[in-house]
PDB file of C-alpha atoms in Angstrom:
ATOM      1  CA  UNK U   1      33.735 -21.125 -10.145  1.00  0.00           C
ATOM      2  CA  UNK U   2      31.493 -19.418  -7.714  1.00  0.00           C
ATOM      3  CA  UNK U   3      31.779 -22.232  -5.338  1.00  0.00           C
ATOM      4  CA  UNK U   4      35.526 -22.318  -5.779  1.00  0.00           C
ATOM      5  CA  UNK U   5      35.776 -18.748  -4.726  1.00  0.00           C
ATOM      6  CA  UNK U   6      33.515 -19.211  -1.616  1.00  0.00           C
ATOM      7  CA  UNK U   7      35.868 -22.159  -0.562  1.00  0.00           C
ATOM      8  CA  UNK U   8      38.945 -19.919  -0.725  1.00  0.00           C
ATOM      9  CA  UNK U   9      37.303 -17.484   1.756  1.00  0.00           C
ATOM     10  CA  UNK U  10      37.942 -20.036   4.599  1.00  0.00           C
ATOM     11  CA  UNK U  11      40.825 -21.842   6.048  1.00  0.00           C
ATOM     12  CA  UNK U  12      40.108 -25.495   7.056  1.00  0.00           C
ATOM     13  CA  UNK U  13      41.949 -28.044   9.062  1.00  0.00           C
ATOM     14  CA  UNK U  14      45.705 -28.117   8.252  1.00  0.00           C
ATOM     15  CA  UNK U  15      45.492 -24.625   6.581  1.00  0.00           C
ATOM     16  CA  UNK U  16      45.027 -23.117   9.921  1.00  0.00           C
ATOM     17  CA  UNK U  17      48.402 -22.266  11.518  1.00  0.00           C
ATOM     18  CA  UNK U  18      47.785 -20.341  14.449  1.00  0.00           C
ATOM     19  CA  UNK U  19      48.753 -21.597  17.848  1.00  0.00           C
ATOM     20  CA  UNK U  20      45.203 -21.708  19.333  1.00  0.00           C
ATOM     21  CA  UNK U  21      41.700 -21.021  18.315  1.00  0.00           C
ATOM     22  CA  UNK U  22      38.257 -20.293  19.881  1.00  0.00           C
ATOM     23  CA  UNK U  23      35.670 -23.106  19.163  1.00  0.00           C
ATOM     24  CA  UNK U  24      32.105 -21.940  19.160  1.00  0.00           C
ATOM     25  CA  UNK U  25      28.986 -24.189  19.177  1.00  0.00           C
ATOM     26  CA  UNK U  26      25.618 -24.603  20.477  1.00  0.00           C
ATOM     27  CA  UNK U  27      26.970 -25.231  23.996  1.00  0.00           C
ATOM     28  CA  UNK U  28      29.054 -21.924  23.960  1.00  0.00           C
ATOM     29  CA  UNK U  29      32.618 -21.352  23.124  1.00  0.00           C
ATOM     30  CA  UNK U  30      36.229 -22.296  24.482  1.00  0.00           C
ATOM     31  CA  UNK U  31      39.659 -21.620  23.508  1.00  0.00           C
ATOM     32  CA  UNK U  32      42.012 -24.575  22.777  1.00  0.00           C
ATOM     33  CA  UNK U  33      45.365 -25.289  20.963  1.00  0.00           C
ATOM     34  CA  UNK U  34      44.837 -25.697  17.387  1.00  0.00           C
ATOM     35  CA  UNK U  35      46.224 -29.210  17.475  1.00  0.00           C
ATOM     36  CA  UNK U  36      43.711 -30.164  20.045  1.00  0.00           C
ATOM     37  CA  UNK U  37      40.870 -28.708  17.901  1.00  0.00           C
ATOM     38  CA  UNK U  38      42.038 -30.650  14.993  1.00  0.00           C
ATOM     39  CA  UNK U  39      41.924 -33.931  17.034  1.00  0.00           C
ATOM     40  CA  UNK U  40      38.402 -32.958  18.122  1.00  0.00           C
ATOM     41  CA  UNK U  41      37.361 -32.518  14.520  1.00  0.00           C
ATOM     42  CA  UNK U  42      38.797 -35.895  13.660  1.00  0.00           C
ATOM     43  CA  UNK U  43      36.982 -37.593  16.537  1.00  0.00           C
ATOM     44  CA  UNK U  44      33.768 -36.218  15.464  1.00  0.00           C
ATOM     45  CA  UNK U  45      34.155 -36.956  11.746  1.00  0.00           C
ATOM     46  CA  UNK U  46      33.879 -33.144  10.810  1.00  0.00           C
ATOM     47  CA  UNK U  47      36.209 -30.326   9.834  1.00  0.00           C
ATOM     48  CA  UNK U  48      37.894 -27.522  11.693  1.00  0.00           C
ATOM     49  CA  UNK U  49      36.674 -24.268   9.753  1.00  0.00           C
ATOM     50  CA  UNK U  50      37.927 -20.848  10.635  1.00  0.00           C
ATOM     51  CA  UNK U  51      35.005 -18.500  10.258  1.00  0.00           C
ATOM     52  CA  UNK U  52      36.584 -15.259  12.071  1.00  0.00           C
ATOM     53  CA  UNK U  53      40.456 -15.183  11.319  1.00  0.00           C
ATOM     54  CA  UNK U  54      40.761 -11.531  12.406  1.00  0.00           C
ATOM     55  CA  UNK U  55      39.478 -12.292  15.940  1.00  0.00           C
ATOM     56  CA  UNK U  56      41.838 -12.802  18.878  1.00  0.00           C
ATOM     57  CA  UNK U  57      42.234 -15.892  18.848  1.00  0.00           C
ATOM     58  CA  UNK U  58      40.539 -16.759  15.483  1.00  0.00           C
ATOM     59  CA  UNK U  59      37.247 -18.300  15.868  1.00  0.00           C
ATOM     60  CA  UNK U  60      36.525 -21.677  14.353  1.00  0.00           C
ATOM     61  CA  UNK U  61      33.574 -24.199  14.124  1.00  0.00           C
ATOM     62  CA  UNK U  62      33.427 -27.993  14.169  1.00  0.00           C
ATOM     63  CA  UNK U  63      31.351 -28.919  11.146  1.00  0.00           C
ATOM     64  CA  UNK U  64      31.304 -30.564   7.791  1.00  0.00           C
ATOM     65  CA  UNK U  65      32.850 -28.238   5.387  1.00  0.00           C
ATOM     66  CA  UNK U  66      30.396 -28.926   2.569  1.00  0.00           C
ATOM     67  CA  UNK U  67      27.467 -28.562   5.052  1.00  0.00           C
ATOM     68  CA  UNK U  68      29.084 -25.250   6.171  1.00  0.00           C
ATOM     69  CA  UNK U  69      29.394 -23.913   2.543  1.00  0.00           C
ATOM     70  CA  UNK U  70      25.936 -24.873   1.696  1.00  0.00           C
ATOM     71  CA  UNK U  71      24.589 -22.993   4.716  1.00  0.00           C
ATOM     72  CA  UNK U  72      26.663 -19.868   3.631  1.00  0.00           C
ATOM     73  CA  UNK U  73      25.182 -20.160   0.260  1.00  0.00           C
ATOM     74  CA  UNK U  74      21.811 -20.400   1.509  1.00  0.00           C
ATOM     75  CA  UNK U  75      22.258 -17.541   3.896  1.00  0.00           C
ATOM     76  CA  UNK U  76      23.429 -15.420   1.099  1.00  0.00           C
ATOM     77  CA  UNK U  77      20.433 -16.078  -1.212  1.00  0.00           C
ATOM     78  CA  UNK U  78      18.195 -15.321   1.742  1.00  0.00           C
ATOM     79  CA  UNK U  79      19.805 -11.937   2.115  1.00  0.00           C
ATOM     80  CA  UNK U  80      19.731 -11.156  -1.619  1.00  0.00           C
ATOM     81  CA  UNK U  81      15.973 -12.223  -1.764  1.00  0.00           C
ATOM     82  CA  UNK U  82      15.183  -9.770   1.126  1.00  0.00           C
ATOM     83  CA  UNK U  83      17.001  -6.741  -0.698  1.00  0.00           C
ATOM     84  CA  UNK U  84      14.488  -4.576  -2.302  1.00  0.00           C
ATOM     85  CA  UNK U  85      15.598  -3.560  -5.716  1.00  0.00           C
ATOM     86  CA  UNK U  86      14.714   0.379  -5.880  1.00  0.00           C
ATOM     87  CA  UNK U  87      14.530   1.866  -9.374  1.00  0.00           C
ATOM     88  CA  UNK U  88      14.141   5.487 -10.217  1.00  0.00           C
ATOM     89  CA  UNK U  89      11.466   6.189 -12.617  1.00  0.00           C
ATOM     90  CA  UNK U  90      11.349   9.539 -14.600  1.00  0.00           C
ATOM     91  CA  UNK U  91       8.196  11.531 -15.246  1.00  0.00           C
ATOM     92  CA  UNK U  92       8.724  14.369 -17.789  1.00  0.00           C
ATOM     93  CA  UNK U  93       6.642  17.533 -17.901  1.00  0.00           C
ATOM     94  CA  UNK U  94       6.614  20.675 -20.006  1.00  0.00           C
ATOM     95  CA  UNK U  95       6.186  24.182 -18.354  1.00  0.00           C
ATOM     96  CA  UNK U  96       2.550  24.380 -19.970  1.00  0.00           C
ATOM     97  CA  UNK U  97       1.436  20.705 -19.369  1.00  0.00           C
ATOM     98  CA  UNK U  98      -2.260  20.406 -19.832  1.00  0.00           C
ATOM     99  CA  UNK U  99      -4.564  18.787 -17.202  1.00  0.00           C
ATOM    100  CA  UNK U 100      -5.123  15.545 -19.153  1.00  0.00           C
ATOM    101  CA  UNK U 101      -1.412  14.836 -19.457  1.00  0.00           C
ATOM    102  CA  UNK U 102      -0.834  15.903 -15.863  1.00  0.00           C
ATOM    103  CA  UNK U 103      -3.421  13.312 -14.617  1.00  0.00           C
ATOM    104  CA  UNK U 104      -2.076  10.594 -16.927  1.00  0.00           C
ATOM    105  CA  UNK U 105       1.512  11.123 -15.441  1.00  0.00           C
ATOM    106  CA  UNK U 106       0.176  11.484 -12.001  1.00  0.00           C
ATOM    107  CA  UNK U 107      -1.440   8.118 -12.279  1.00  0.00           C
ATOM    108  CA  UNK U 108       1.618   6.530 -13.432  1.00  0.00           C
ATOM    109  CA  UNK U 109       3.720   8.078 -10.521  1.00  0.00           C
ATOM    110  CA  UNK U 110       1.427   6.693  -8.057  1.00  0.00           C
ATOM    111  CA  UNK U 111       1.774   3.165  -9.419  1.00  0.00           C
ATOM    112  CA  UNK U 112       5.834   3.713  -9.403  1.00  0.00           C
ATOM    113  CA  UNK U 113       5.716   4.602  -5.802  1.00  0.00           C
ATOM    114  CA  UNK U 114       3.229   2.015  -4.612  1.00  0.00           C
ATOM    115  CA  UNK U 115       5.604  -0.630  -6.387  1.00  0.00           C
ATOM    116  CA  UNK U 116       8.286   0.755  -4.141  1.00  0.00           C
ATOM    117  CA  UNK U 117      10.342   2.792  -6.731  1.00  0.00           C
ATOM    118  CA  UNK U 118      11.544   6.333  -6.555  1.00  0.00           C
ATOM    119  CA  UNK U 119      10.275   8.936  -8.877  1.00  0.00           C
ATOM    120  CA  UNK U 120      12.181  11.784 -10.463  1.00  0.00           C
ATOM    121  CA  UNK U 121       9.793  14.251 -11.980  1.00  0.00           C
ATOM    122  CA  UNK U 122      11.256  17.182 -14.045  1.00  0.00           C
ATOM    123  CA  UNK U 123      10.177  19.988 -16.095  1.00  0.00           C
ATOM    124  CA  UNK U 124      12.242  20.546 -19.310  1.00  0.00           C
ATOM    125  CA  UNK U 125      12.381  24.170 -20.673  1.00  0.00           C
ATOM    126  CA  UNK U 126      13.091  24.338 -24.262  1.00  0.00           C
ATOM    127  CA  UNK U 127      14.278  27.598 -25.663  1.00  0.00           C
ATOM    128  CA  UNK U 128      12.373  30.730 -24.328  1.00  0.00           C
ATOM    129  CA  UNK U 129      10.184  28.615 -22.201  1.00  0.00           C
ATOM    130  CA  UNK U 130      12.676  29.189 -19.521  1.00  0.00           C
ATOM    131  CA  UNK U 131      10.845  32.355 -18.686  1.00  0.00           C
ATOM    132  CA  UNK U 132       8.067  29.972 -17.242  1.00  0.00           C
ATOM    133  CA  UNK U 133      10.361  28.476 -14.578  1.00  0.00           C
ATOM    134  CA  UNK U 134       7.970  29.721 -11.949  1.00  0.00           C
ATOM    135  CA  UNK U 135       5.150  27.887 -13.574  1.00  0.00           C
ATOM    136  CA  UNK U 136       7.349  24.789 -13.863  1.00  0.00           C
ATOM    137  CA  UNK U 137       8.041  25.034 -10.066  1.00  0.00           C
ATOM    138  CA  UNK U 138       4.351  25.363  -9.177  1.00  0.00           C
ATOM    139  CA  UNK U 139       3.576  22.246 -11.348  1.00  0.00           C
ATOM    140  CA  UNK U 140       6.243  20.293  -9.500  1.00  0.00           C
ATOM    141  CA  UNK U 141       4.885  21.323  -6.019  1.00  0.00           C
ATOM    142  CA  UNK U 142       1.370  20.523  -6.907  1.00  0.00           C
ATOM    143  CA  UNK U 143       2.650  17.226  -8.297  1.00  0.00           C
ATOM    144  CA  UNK U 144       4.432  16.496  -4.870  1.00  0.00           C
ATOM    145  CA  UNK U 145       1.222  17.601  -3.014  1.00  0.00           C
ATOM    146  CA  UNK U 146      -0.963  15.278  -4.942  1.00  0.00           C
ATOM    147  CA  UNK U 147       1.400  12.378  -4.093  1.00  0.00           C
ATOM    148  CA  UNK U 148       1.728  13.045  -0.395  1.00  0.00           C
ATOM    149  CA  UNK U 149      -0.140   9.766   0.405  1.00  0.00           C
ATOM    150  CA  UNK U 150       2.280   7.646  -1.635  1.00  0.00           C
ATOM    151  CA  UNK U 151       5.571   9.273  -1.402  1.00  0.00           C
ATOM    152  CA  UNK U 152       7.848  11.882   0.515  1.00  0.00           C
ATOM    153  CA  UNK U 153       9.862  14.530  -1.075  1.00  0.00           C
ATOM    154  CA  UNK U 154      13.650  13.898  -1.276  1.00  0.00           C
ATOM    155  CA  UNK U 155      14.515  17.067  -2.914  1.00  0.00           C
ATOM    156  CA  UNK U 156      12.335  20.138  -3.623  1.00  0.00           C
ATOM    157  CA  UNK U 157      12.094  21.452  -7.267  1.00  0.00           C
ATOM    158  CA  UNK U 158      15.542  22.527  -8.182  1.00  0.00           C
ATOM    159  CA  UNK U 159      16.765  24.097 -11.493  1.00  0.00           C
ATOM    160  CA  UNK U 160      19.649  22.173 -13.093  1.00  0.00           C
ATOM    161  CA  UNK U 161      20.516  23.847 -16.554  1.00  0.00           C
ATOM    162  CA  UNK U 162      17.256  23.659 -18.482  1.00  0.00           C
ATOM    163  CA  UNK U 163      15.738  21.139 -16.367  1.00  0.00           C
ATOM    164  CA  UNK U 164      13.874  21.445 -12.889  1.00  0.00           C
ATOM    165  CA  UNK U 165      13.904  18.391 -10.764  1.00  0.00           C
ATOM    166  CA  UNK U 166      11.785  17.079  -8.012  1.00  0.00           C
ATOM    167  CA  UNK U 167      12.691  13.706  -6.248  1.00  0.00           C
ATOM    168  CA  UNK U 168      10.452  11.684  -4.345  1.00  0.00           C
ATOM    169  CA  UNK U 169      10.736   8.347  -2.479  1.00  0.00           C
ATOM    170  CA  UNK U 170       8.051   5.932  -1.488  1.00  0.00           C
ATOM    171  CA  UNK U 171       6.725   6.087   2.041  1.00  0.00           C
ATOM    172  CA  UNK U 172       6.451   2.341   2.342  1.00  0.00           C
ATOM    173  CA  UNK U 173       7.237  -0.200  -0.270  1.00  0.00           C
ATOM    174  CA  UNK U 174       4.194  -1.478  -2.020  1.00  0.00           C
ATOM    175  CA  UNK U 175       1.805   0.276   0.524  1.00  0.00           C
ATOM    176  CA  UNK U 176       0.169   3.645   0.227  1.00  0.00           C
ATOM    177  CA  UNK U 177      -0.840   5.221   3.344  1.00  0.00           C
ATOM    178  CA  UNK U 178      -4.187   6.991   3.276  1.00  0.00           C
ATOM    179  CA  UNK U 179      -4.526  10.449   4.679  1.00  0.00           C
ATOM    180  CA  UNK U 180      -7.010  11.068   7.515  1.00  0.00           C
ATOM    181  CA  UNK U 181      -9.032  13.421   5.012  1.00  0.00           C
ATOM    182  CA  UNK U 182      -9.221  10.622   2.515  1.00  0.00           C
ATOM    183  CA  UNK U 183     -10.390   8.143   5.092  1.00  0.00           C
ATOM    184  CA  UNK U 184     -13.005  10.670   6.336  1.00  0.00           C
ATOM    185  CA  UNK U 185     -14.222  11.161   2.841  1.00  0.00           C
ATOM    186  CA  UNK U 186     -14.491   7.315   2.124  1.00  0.00           C
ATOM    187  CA  UNK U 187     -16.358   6.993   5.323  1.00  0.00           C
ATOM    188  CA  UNK U 188     -18.876   9.770   4.529  1.00  0.00           C
ATOM    189  CA  UNK U 189     -19.364   8.255   1.003  1.00  0.00           C
ATOM    190  CA  UNK U 190     -20.004   4.869   2.558  1.00  0.00           C
ATOM    191  CA  UNK U 191     -22.557   6.430   4.978  1.00  0.00           C
ATOM    192  CA  UNK U 192     -24.364   8.301   2.147  1.00  0.00           C
ATOM    193  CA  UNK U 193     -24.711   5.185   0.141  1.00  0.00           C
ATOM    194  CA  UNK U 194     -26.103   3.291   2.933  1.00  0.00           C
ATOM    195  CA  UNK U 195     -28.688   6.099   3.516  1.00  0.00           C
ATOM    196  CA  UNK U 196     -29.537   6.084  -0.080  1.00  0.00           C
ATOM    197  CA  UNK U 197     -29.973   2.513  -0.049  1.00  0.00           C
ATOM    198  CA  UNK U 198     -32.227   2.526   3.125  1.00  0.00           C
ATOM    199  CA  UNK U 199     -34.225   5.375   1.564  1.00  0.00           C
ATOM    200  CA  UNK U 200     -34.788   3.277  -1.556  1.00  0.00           C
ATOM    201  CA  UNK U 201     -35.981   0.344   0.429  1.00  0.00           C
ATOM    202  CA  UNK U 202     -38.263   2.412   2.466  1.00  0.00           C
ATOM    203  CA  UNK U 203     -39.817   3.996  -0.721  1.00  0.00           C
ATOM    204  CA  UNK U 204     -40.123   0.698  -2.440  1.00  0.00           C
ATOM    205  CA  UNK U 205     -41.855  -0.792   0.729  1.00  0.00           C
ATOM    206  CA  UNK U 206     -44.211   2.170   0.911  1.00  0.00           C
ATOM    207  CA  UNK U 207     -45.045   1.918  -2.775  1.00  0.00           C
ATOM    208  CA  UNK U 208     -45.991  -1.673  -2.144  1.00  0.00           C
ATOM    209  CA  UNK U 209     -48.211  -1.036   0.635  1.00  0.00           C
ATOM    210  CA  UNK U 210     -49.902   1.757  -1.128  1.00  0.00           C
ATOM    211  CA  UNK U 211     -50.533  -0.519  -4.194  1.00  0.00           C
ATOM    212  CA  UNK U 212     -51.805  -3.225  -1.731  1.00  0.00           C
ATOM    213  CA  UNK U 213     -54.189  -0.972  -0.051  1.00  0.00           C
ATOM    214  CA  UNK U 214     -55.415   0.661  -3.274  1.00  0.00           C
ATOM    215  CA  UNK U 215     -56.027  -2.841  -4.565  1.00  0.00           C
ATOM    216  CA  UNK U 216     -57.929  -3.916  -1.503  1.00  0.00           C
ATOM    217  CA  UNK U 217     -60.175  -0.964  -1.687  1.00  0.00           C
ATOM    218  CA  UNK U 218     -61.077  -1.681  -5.367  1.00  0.00           C
ATOM    219  CA  UNK U 219     -61.795  -5.187  -4.462  1.00  0.00           C
ATOM    220  CA  UNK U 220     -63.939  -4.266  -1.417  1.00  0.00           C
ATOM    221  CA  UNK U 221     -65.775  -1.803  -3.747  1.00  0.00           C
ATOM    222  CA  UNK U 222     -66.588  -4.642  -6.354  1.00  0.00           C
ATOM    223  CA  UNK U 223     -67.882  -6.910  -3.591  1.00  0.00           C
ATOM    224  CA  UNK U 224     -70.082  -4.257  -2.386  1.00  0.00           C
ATOM    225  CA  UNK U 225     -71.502  -3.570  -5.730  1.00  0.00           C
ATOM    226  CA  UNK U 226     -71.978  -7.338  -6.243  1.00  0.00           C
ATOM    227  CA  UNK U 227     -74.258  -7.350  -3.210  1.00  0.00           C
TER     228      UNK U 227
END
């Protein structure tokens, strides 16, 4: 049924009733009477396919219609495959969320953004907790700041009824960009580890030399006593 729908999108051969058409191909394009275009198609053993009916004159191709439909279907599949499906993931907080719960939800938000999804975080104010709306706003702003390497803010905290929303979108689907500060911290950590490793090696070597020297002194002393 899907193929039938695609077939009905194009006029072919005798279905084309205009006086003249523009034929396009690898060698360029030319405007010819429709009757002549049909003769050309028959001589080449292909079809006259109208691909742009609204052009003046309509644009056609000389191609096997089945091959043309296959190419169109393949092109649509490729376009669909390139489209990234973006989902909106929700993260819910209370106005007095504890640190452990905050870090747990922050971890999930990072994963969502790294996967290319959007994040809608909100604080739900139940009953009299609406009195803590400023505290909820601070929480969402902290949340946005902690995610700055992974996403960008689309909407700052905004109170809607009993909920305060924050919207974030990924900076780049599937890739988290490291900040300069984080790169510097990682570099310093690597340098510190390398310095510690070298110090351990130096200490181990010195201890080995000391042990060897001590052993040599004792051996020499025994030899001297033996004399």
